[in-house]
PDB file of C-alpha atoms in Angstrom:
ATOM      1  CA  UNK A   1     -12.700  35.768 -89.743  1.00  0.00           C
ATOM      2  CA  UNK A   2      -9.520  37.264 -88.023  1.00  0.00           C
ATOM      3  CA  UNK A   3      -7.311  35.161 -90.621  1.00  0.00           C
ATOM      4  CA  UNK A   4      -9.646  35.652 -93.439  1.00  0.00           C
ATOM      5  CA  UNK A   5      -9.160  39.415 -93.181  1.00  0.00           C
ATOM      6  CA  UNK A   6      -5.001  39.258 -92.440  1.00  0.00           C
ATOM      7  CA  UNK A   7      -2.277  39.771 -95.232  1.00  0.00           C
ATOM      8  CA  UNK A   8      -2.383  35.829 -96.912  1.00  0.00           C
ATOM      9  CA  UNK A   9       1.400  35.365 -96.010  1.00  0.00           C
ATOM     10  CA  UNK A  10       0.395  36.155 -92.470  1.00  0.00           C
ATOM     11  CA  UNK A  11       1.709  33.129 -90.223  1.00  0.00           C
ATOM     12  CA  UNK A  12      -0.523  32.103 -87.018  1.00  0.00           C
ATOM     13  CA  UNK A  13      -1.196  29.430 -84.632  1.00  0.00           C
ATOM     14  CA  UNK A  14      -4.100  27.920 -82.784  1.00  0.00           C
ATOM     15  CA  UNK A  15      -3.558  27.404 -78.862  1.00  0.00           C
ATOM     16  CA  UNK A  16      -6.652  25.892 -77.304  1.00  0.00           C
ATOM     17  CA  UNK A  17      -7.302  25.761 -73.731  1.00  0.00           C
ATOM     18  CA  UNK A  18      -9.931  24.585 -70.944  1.00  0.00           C
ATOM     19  CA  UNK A  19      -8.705  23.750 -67.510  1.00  0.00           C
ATOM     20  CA  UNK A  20      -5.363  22.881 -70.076  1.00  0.00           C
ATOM     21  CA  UNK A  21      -3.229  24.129 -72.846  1.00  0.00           C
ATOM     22  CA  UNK A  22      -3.260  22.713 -76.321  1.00  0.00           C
ATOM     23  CA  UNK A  23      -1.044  23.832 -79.392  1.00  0.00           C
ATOM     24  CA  UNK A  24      -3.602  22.787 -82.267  1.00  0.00           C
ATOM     25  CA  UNK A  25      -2.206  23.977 -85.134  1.00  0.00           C
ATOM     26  CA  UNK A  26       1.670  25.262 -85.582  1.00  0.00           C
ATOM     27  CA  UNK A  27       2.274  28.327 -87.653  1.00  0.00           C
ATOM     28  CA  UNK A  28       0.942  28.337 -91.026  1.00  0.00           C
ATOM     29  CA  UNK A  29      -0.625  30.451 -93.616  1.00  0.00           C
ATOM     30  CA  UNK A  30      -3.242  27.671 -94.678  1.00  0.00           C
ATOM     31  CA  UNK A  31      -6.685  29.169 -93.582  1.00  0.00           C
ATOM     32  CA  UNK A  32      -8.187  25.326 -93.886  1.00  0.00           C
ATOM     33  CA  UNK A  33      -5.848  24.048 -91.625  1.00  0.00           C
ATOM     34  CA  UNK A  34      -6.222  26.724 -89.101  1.00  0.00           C
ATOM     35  CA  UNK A  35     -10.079  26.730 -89.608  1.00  0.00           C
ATOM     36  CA  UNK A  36      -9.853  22.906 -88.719  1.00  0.00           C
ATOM     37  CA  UNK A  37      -8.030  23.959 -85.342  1.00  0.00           C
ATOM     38  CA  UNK A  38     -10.555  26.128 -84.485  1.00  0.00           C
ATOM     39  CA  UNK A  39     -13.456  23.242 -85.042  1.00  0.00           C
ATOM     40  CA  UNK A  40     -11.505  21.128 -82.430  1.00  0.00           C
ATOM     41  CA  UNK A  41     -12.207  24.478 -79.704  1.00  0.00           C
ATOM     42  CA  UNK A  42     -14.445  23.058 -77.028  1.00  0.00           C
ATOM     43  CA  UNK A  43     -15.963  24.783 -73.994  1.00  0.00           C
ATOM     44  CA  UNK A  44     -15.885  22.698 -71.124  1.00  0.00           C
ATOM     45  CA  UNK A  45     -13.931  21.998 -67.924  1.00  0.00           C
ATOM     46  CA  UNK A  46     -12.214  25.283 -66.268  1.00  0.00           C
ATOM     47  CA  UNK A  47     -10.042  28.030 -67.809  1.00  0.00           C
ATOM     48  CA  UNK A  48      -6.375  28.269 -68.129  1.00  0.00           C
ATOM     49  CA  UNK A  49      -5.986  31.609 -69.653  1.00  0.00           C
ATOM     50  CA  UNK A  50      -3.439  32.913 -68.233  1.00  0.00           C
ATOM     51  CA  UNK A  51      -1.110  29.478 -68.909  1.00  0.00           C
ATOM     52  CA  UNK A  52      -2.152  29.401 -72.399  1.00  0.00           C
ATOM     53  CA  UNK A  53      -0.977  32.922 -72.744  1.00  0.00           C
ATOM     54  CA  UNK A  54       2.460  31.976 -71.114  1.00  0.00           C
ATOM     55  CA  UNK A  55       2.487  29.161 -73.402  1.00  0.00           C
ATOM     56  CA  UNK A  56       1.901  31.252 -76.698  1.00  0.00           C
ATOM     57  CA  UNK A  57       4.158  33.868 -75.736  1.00  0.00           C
ATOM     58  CA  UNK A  58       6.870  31.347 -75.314  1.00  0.00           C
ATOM     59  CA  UNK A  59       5.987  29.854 -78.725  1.00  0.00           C
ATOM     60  CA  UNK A  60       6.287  33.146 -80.376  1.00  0.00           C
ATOM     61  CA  UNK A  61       9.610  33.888 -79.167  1.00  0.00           C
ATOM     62  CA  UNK A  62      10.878  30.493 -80.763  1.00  0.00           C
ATOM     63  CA  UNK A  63       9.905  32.462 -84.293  1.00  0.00           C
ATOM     64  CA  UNK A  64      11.756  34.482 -86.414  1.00  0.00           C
ATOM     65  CA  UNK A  65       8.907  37.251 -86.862  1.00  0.00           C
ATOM     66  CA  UNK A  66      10.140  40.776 -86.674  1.00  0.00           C
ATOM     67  CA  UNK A  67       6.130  41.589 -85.511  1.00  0.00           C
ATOM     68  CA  UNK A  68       3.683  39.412 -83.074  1.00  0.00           C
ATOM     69  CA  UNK A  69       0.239  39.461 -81.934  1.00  0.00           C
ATOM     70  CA  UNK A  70      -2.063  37.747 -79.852  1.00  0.00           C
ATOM     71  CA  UNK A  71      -5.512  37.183 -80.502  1.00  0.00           C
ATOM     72  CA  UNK A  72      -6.965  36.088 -77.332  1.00  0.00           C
ATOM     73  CA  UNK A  73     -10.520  34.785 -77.218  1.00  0.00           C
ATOM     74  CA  UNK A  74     -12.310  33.144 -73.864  1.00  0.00           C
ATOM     75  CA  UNK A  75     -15.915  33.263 -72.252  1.00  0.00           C
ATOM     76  CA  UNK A  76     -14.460  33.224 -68.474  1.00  0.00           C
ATOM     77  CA  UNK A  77     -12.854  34.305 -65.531  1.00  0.00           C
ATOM     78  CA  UNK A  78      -9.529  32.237 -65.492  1.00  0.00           C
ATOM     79  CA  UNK A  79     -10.061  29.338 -62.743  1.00  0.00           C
ATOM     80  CA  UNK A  80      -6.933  26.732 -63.654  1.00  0.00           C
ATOM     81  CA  UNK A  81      -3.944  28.081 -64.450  1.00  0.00           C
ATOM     82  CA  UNK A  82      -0.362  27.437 -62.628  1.00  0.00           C
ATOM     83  CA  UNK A  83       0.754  30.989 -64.018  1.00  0.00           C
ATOM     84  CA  UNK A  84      -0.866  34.107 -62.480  1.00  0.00           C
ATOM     85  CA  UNK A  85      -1.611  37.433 -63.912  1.00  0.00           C
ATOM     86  CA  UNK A  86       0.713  38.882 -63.047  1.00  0.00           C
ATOM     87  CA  UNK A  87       3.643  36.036 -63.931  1.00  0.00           C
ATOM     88  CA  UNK A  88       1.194  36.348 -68.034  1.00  0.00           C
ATOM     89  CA  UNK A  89       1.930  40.069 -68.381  1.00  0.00           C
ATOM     90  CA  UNK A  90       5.429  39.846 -67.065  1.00  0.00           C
ATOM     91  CA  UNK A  91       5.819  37.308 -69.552  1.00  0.00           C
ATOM     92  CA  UNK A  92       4.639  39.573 -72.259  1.00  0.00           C
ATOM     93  CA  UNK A  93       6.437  42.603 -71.497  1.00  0.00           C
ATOM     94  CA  UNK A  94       9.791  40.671 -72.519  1.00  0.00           C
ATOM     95  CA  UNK A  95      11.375  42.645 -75.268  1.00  0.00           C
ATOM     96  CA  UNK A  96       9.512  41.941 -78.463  1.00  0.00           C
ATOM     97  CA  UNK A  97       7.007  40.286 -76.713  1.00  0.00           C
ATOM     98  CA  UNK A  98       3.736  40.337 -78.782  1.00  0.00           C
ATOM     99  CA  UNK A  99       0.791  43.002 -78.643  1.00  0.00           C
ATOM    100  CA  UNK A 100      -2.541  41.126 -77.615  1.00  0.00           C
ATOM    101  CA  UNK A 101      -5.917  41.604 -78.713  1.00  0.00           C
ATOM    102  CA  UNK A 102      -8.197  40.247 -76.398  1.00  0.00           C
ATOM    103  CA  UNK A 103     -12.261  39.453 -76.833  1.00  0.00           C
ATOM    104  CA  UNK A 104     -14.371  38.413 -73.786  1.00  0.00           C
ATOM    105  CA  UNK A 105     -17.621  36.630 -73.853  1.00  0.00           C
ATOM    106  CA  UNK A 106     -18.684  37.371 -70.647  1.00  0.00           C
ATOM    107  CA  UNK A 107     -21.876  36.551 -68.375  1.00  0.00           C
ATOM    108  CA  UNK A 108     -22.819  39.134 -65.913  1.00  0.00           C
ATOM    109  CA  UNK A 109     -21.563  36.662 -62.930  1.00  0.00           C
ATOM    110  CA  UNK A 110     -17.808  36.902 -63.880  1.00  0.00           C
ATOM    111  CA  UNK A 111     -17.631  39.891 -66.108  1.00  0.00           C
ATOM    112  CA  UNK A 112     -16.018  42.220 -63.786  1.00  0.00           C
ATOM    113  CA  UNK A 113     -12.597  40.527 -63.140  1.00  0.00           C
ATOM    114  CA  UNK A 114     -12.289  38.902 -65.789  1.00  0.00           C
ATOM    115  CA  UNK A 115     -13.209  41.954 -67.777  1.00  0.00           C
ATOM    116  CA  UNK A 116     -10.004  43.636 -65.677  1.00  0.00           C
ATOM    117  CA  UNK A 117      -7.710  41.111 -66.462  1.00  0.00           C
ATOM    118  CA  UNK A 118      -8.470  41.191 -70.234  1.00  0.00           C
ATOM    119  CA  UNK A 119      -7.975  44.580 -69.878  1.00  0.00           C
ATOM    120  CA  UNK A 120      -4.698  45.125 -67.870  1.00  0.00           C
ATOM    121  CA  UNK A 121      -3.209  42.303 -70.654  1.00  0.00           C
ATOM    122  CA  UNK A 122      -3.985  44.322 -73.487  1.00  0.00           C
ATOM    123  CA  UNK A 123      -3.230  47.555 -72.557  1.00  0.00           C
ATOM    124  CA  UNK A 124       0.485  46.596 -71.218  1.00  0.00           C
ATOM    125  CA  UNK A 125       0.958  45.399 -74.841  1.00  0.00           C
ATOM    126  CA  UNK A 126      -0.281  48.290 -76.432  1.00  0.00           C
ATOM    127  CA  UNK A 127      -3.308  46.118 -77.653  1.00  0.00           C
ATOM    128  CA  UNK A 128      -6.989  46.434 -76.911  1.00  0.00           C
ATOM    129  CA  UNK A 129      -9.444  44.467 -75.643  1.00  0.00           C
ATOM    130  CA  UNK A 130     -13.274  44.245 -76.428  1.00  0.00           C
ATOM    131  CA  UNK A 131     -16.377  42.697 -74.782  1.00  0.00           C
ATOM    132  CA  UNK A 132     -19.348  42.186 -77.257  1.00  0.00           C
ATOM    133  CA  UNK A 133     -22.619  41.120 -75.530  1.00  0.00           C
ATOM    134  CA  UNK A 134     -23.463  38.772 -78.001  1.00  0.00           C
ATOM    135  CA  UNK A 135     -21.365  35.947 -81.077  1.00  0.00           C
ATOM    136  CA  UNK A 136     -23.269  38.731 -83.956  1.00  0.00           C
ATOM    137  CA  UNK A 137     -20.300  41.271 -82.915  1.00  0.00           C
ATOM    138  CA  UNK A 138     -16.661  39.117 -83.112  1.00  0.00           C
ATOM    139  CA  UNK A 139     -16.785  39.103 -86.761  1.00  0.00           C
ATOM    140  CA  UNK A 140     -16.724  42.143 -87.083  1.00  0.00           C
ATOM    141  CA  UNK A 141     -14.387  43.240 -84.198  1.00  0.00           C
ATOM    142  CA  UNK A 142     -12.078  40.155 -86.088  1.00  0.00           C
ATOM    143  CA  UNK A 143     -11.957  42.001 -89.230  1.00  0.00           C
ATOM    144  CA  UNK A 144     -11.060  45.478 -87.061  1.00  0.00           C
ATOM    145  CA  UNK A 145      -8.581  43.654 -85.139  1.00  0.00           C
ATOM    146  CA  UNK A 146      -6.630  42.865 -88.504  1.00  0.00           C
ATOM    147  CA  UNK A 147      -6.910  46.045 -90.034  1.00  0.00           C
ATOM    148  CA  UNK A 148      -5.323  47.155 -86.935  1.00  0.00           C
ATOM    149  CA  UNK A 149      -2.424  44.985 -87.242  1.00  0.00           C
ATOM    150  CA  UNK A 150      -1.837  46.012 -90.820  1.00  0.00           C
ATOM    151  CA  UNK A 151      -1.448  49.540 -90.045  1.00  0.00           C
ATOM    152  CA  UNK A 152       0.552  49.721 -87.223  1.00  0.00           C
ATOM    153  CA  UNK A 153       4.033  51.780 -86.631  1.00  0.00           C
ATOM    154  CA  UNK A 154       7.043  50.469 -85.241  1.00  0.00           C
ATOM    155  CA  UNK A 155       9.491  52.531 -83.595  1.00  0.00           C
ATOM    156  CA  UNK A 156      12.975  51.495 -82.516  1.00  0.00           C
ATOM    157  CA  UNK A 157      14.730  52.963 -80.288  1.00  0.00           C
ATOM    158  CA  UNK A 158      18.519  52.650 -78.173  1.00  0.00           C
ATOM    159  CA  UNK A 159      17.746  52.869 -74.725  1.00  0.00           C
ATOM    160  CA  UNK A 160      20.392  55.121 -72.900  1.00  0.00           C
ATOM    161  CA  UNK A 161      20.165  52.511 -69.824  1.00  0.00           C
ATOM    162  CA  UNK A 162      23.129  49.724 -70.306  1.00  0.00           C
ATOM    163  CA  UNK A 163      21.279  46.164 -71.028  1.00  0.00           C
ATOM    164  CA  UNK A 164      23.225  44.941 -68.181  1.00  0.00           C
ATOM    165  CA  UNK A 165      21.043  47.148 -65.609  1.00  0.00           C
ATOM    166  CA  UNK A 166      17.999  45.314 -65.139  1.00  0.00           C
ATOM    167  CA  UNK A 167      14.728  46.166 -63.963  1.00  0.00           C
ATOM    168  CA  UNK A 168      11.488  47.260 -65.904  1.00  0.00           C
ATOM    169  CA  UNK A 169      11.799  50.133 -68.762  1.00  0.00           C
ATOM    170  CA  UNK A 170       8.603  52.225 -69.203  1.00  0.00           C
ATOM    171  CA  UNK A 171       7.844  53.748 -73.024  1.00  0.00           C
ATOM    172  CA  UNK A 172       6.130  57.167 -73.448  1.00  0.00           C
ATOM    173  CA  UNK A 173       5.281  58.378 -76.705  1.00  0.00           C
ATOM    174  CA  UNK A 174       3.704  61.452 -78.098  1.00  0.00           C
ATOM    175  CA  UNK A 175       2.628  61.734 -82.007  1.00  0.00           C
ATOM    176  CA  UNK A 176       1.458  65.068 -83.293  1.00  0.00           C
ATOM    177  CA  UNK A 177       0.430  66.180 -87.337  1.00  0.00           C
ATOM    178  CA  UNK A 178      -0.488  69.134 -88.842  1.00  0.00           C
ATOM    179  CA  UNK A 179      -3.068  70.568 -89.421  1.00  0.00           C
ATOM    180  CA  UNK A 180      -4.285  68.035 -86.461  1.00  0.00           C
ATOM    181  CA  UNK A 181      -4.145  68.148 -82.738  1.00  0.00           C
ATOM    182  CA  UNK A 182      -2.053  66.221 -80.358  1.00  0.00           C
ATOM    183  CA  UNK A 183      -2.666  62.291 -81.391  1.00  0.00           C
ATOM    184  CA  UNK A 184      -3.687  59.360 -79.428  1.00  0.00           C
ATOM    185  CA  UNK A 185      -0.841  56.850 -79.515  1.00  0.00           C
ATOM    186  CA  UNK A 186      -1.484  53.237 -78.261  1.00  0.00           C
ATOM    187  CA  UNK A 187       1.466  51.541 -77.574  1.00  0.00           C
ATOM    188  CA  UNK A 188       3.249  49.351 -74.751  1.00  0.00           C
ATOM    189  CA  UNK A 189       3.410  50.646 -71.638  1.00  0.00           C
ATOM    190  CA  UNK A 190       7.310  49.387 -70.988  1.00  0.00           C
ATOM    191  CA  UNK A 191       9.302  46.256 -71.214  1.00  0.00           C
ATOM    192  CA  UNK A 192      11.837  43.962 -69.637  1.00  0.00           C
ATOM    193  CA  UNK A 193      15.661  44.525 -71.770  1.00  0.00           C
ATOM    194  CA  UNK A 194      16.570  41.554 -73.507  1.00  0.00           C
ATOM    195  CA  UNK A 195      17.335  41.676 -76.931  1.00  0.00           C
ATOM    196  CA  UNK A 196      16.976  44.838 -79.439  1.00  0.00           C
ATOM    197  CA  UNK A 197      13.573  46.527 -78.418  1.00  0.00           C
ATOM    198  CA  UNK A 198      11.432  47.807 -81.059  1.00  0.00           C
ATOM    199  CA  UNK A 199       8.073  48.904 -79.682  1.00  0.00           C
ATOM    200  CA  UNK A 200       4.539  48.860 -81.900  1.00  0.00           C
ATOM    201  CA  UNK A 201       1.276  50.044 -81.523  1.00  0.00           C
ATOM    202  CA  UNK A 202      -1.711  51.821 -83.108  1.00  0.00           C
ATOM    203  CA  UNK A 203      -1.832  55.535 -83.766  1.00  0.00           C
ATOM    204  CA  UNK A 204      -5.758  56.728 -84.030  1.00  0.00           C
TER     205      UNK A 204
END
C-alpha cells in the first residue's frame, strides 16, 4: 500500500530479514516487482532488525537520492543481530542518513522494548513510529506514511563548526505562521558531519 500511495517515479527497495538480512528487490519504481519481494517476506526464525537497518542504510548511501526514507516493518523484539541499537541509530544519524518510519506488530510479551527501540529509531530521524493492534490498521497508516513523505521540508544549512571537528551535531528548529501559534516541527534530532547536511522532517 505504502508504494501504491508514493509519487510513481518514487524508487524503493525490499530488505527482508529473520534471524538474517536479505536484499529482495534493488531499487525500482515497478510496483509488481516490489509486490513480488514482499510475497517472498516470511516470519520465522529470530529477528535481525537492527542489522537489516545497518544494511539498508548502507544501501541508501550507495544512491544518488537527494531524499531517503525507511519504512521499517517487524512483529518482534530484535533477538539476532551482530549490530546493536545503538551501532543502527549511529548509523543513521550519518549526514543524509534517511528518516525512518517504523510499524510494530507487537504481542503483549515483547511490546515494551521493542516498542522503545522502534521508537528511539524514529524519532532520531525525525520519523515516527506506530503500533497498530491489529493487520486492519497498516494500510492505512501506509497511505499516511506516504503522504508524509510527500510533504515534507528540507532545510539546509552551513554549520559554523569546521567539518574537520568531529563529534555529534544536534539540530533545533522552531517554525511559527501567522495567524497560528508556535508549530510542531518533527525533524532529526542531530547528525554525524560528513558530507553537505540538509536536514528533513514533517511540520504538523
Amino acid at each position: 500500500m505504502l508504494v501504491k500511495a508514493s509519487n510513481p517515479d518514487d524508487q524503493v527497495f525490499v530488505v527482508n530479514f529473520n534471524d538474517e538480512y536479505y536484499l529482495d528487490q534493488e531499487f525500482t519504481p515497478d510496483i509488481k516487482k516490489l509486490q513480488g519481494a514482499l510475497e517472498h517476506v516470511e516470519a520465522r526464525g529470530g529477528t535481525a532488525l537492527y542489522d537489516a537497518i545497518v544494511a539498508s542504510a548502507d544501501y541508501l548511501t550507495h544512491s544518488k537520492l537527494q531524499r531517503k526514507a525507511l519504512f521499517v516493518v517487524t512483529d518482534g523484539e530484535d533477538d539476532a543481530s551482530q549490530e546493536t541499537l545503538e551501532q543502527a541509530i549511529h548509523k543513521l544519524q550519518q549526514e543524509n542518513g534517511p528518516v525512518v518510519y517504523a510499524i510494530g506488530l507487537l504481542g503483549e510479551e515483547k511490546s515494551r522494548k521493542a516498542k522503545r527501540a522502534l521508537e528511539l529509531i524514529s524519532e532520531r530521524t525525525g520519523g515516527i513510529s506506530f503500533f497498530p493492534p491489529t493487520l486492519d490498521q497498516v494500510d492505512e497508516i501506509s497511505r499516511s506514511i506516504a503522504r508524509d513523505i510527500r510533504n515534507q521540508y528540507t532545510i539546509t544549512y552551513a554549520p559554523s563548526t569546521p567539518k574537520t571537528v568531529a563529534g555529534y551535531r544536534t539540530i533545533h528548529v522552531d517554525a511559527h505562521a501567522r495567524p497560528y501559534k508556535k508549530l510542531t516541527v518533527r525533524t532529526r534530532t542531530g547528525y554525524y558531519p560528513g558530507q553537505e547536511q540538509q536536514g528533513a522532517g514533517g511540520v504538523n
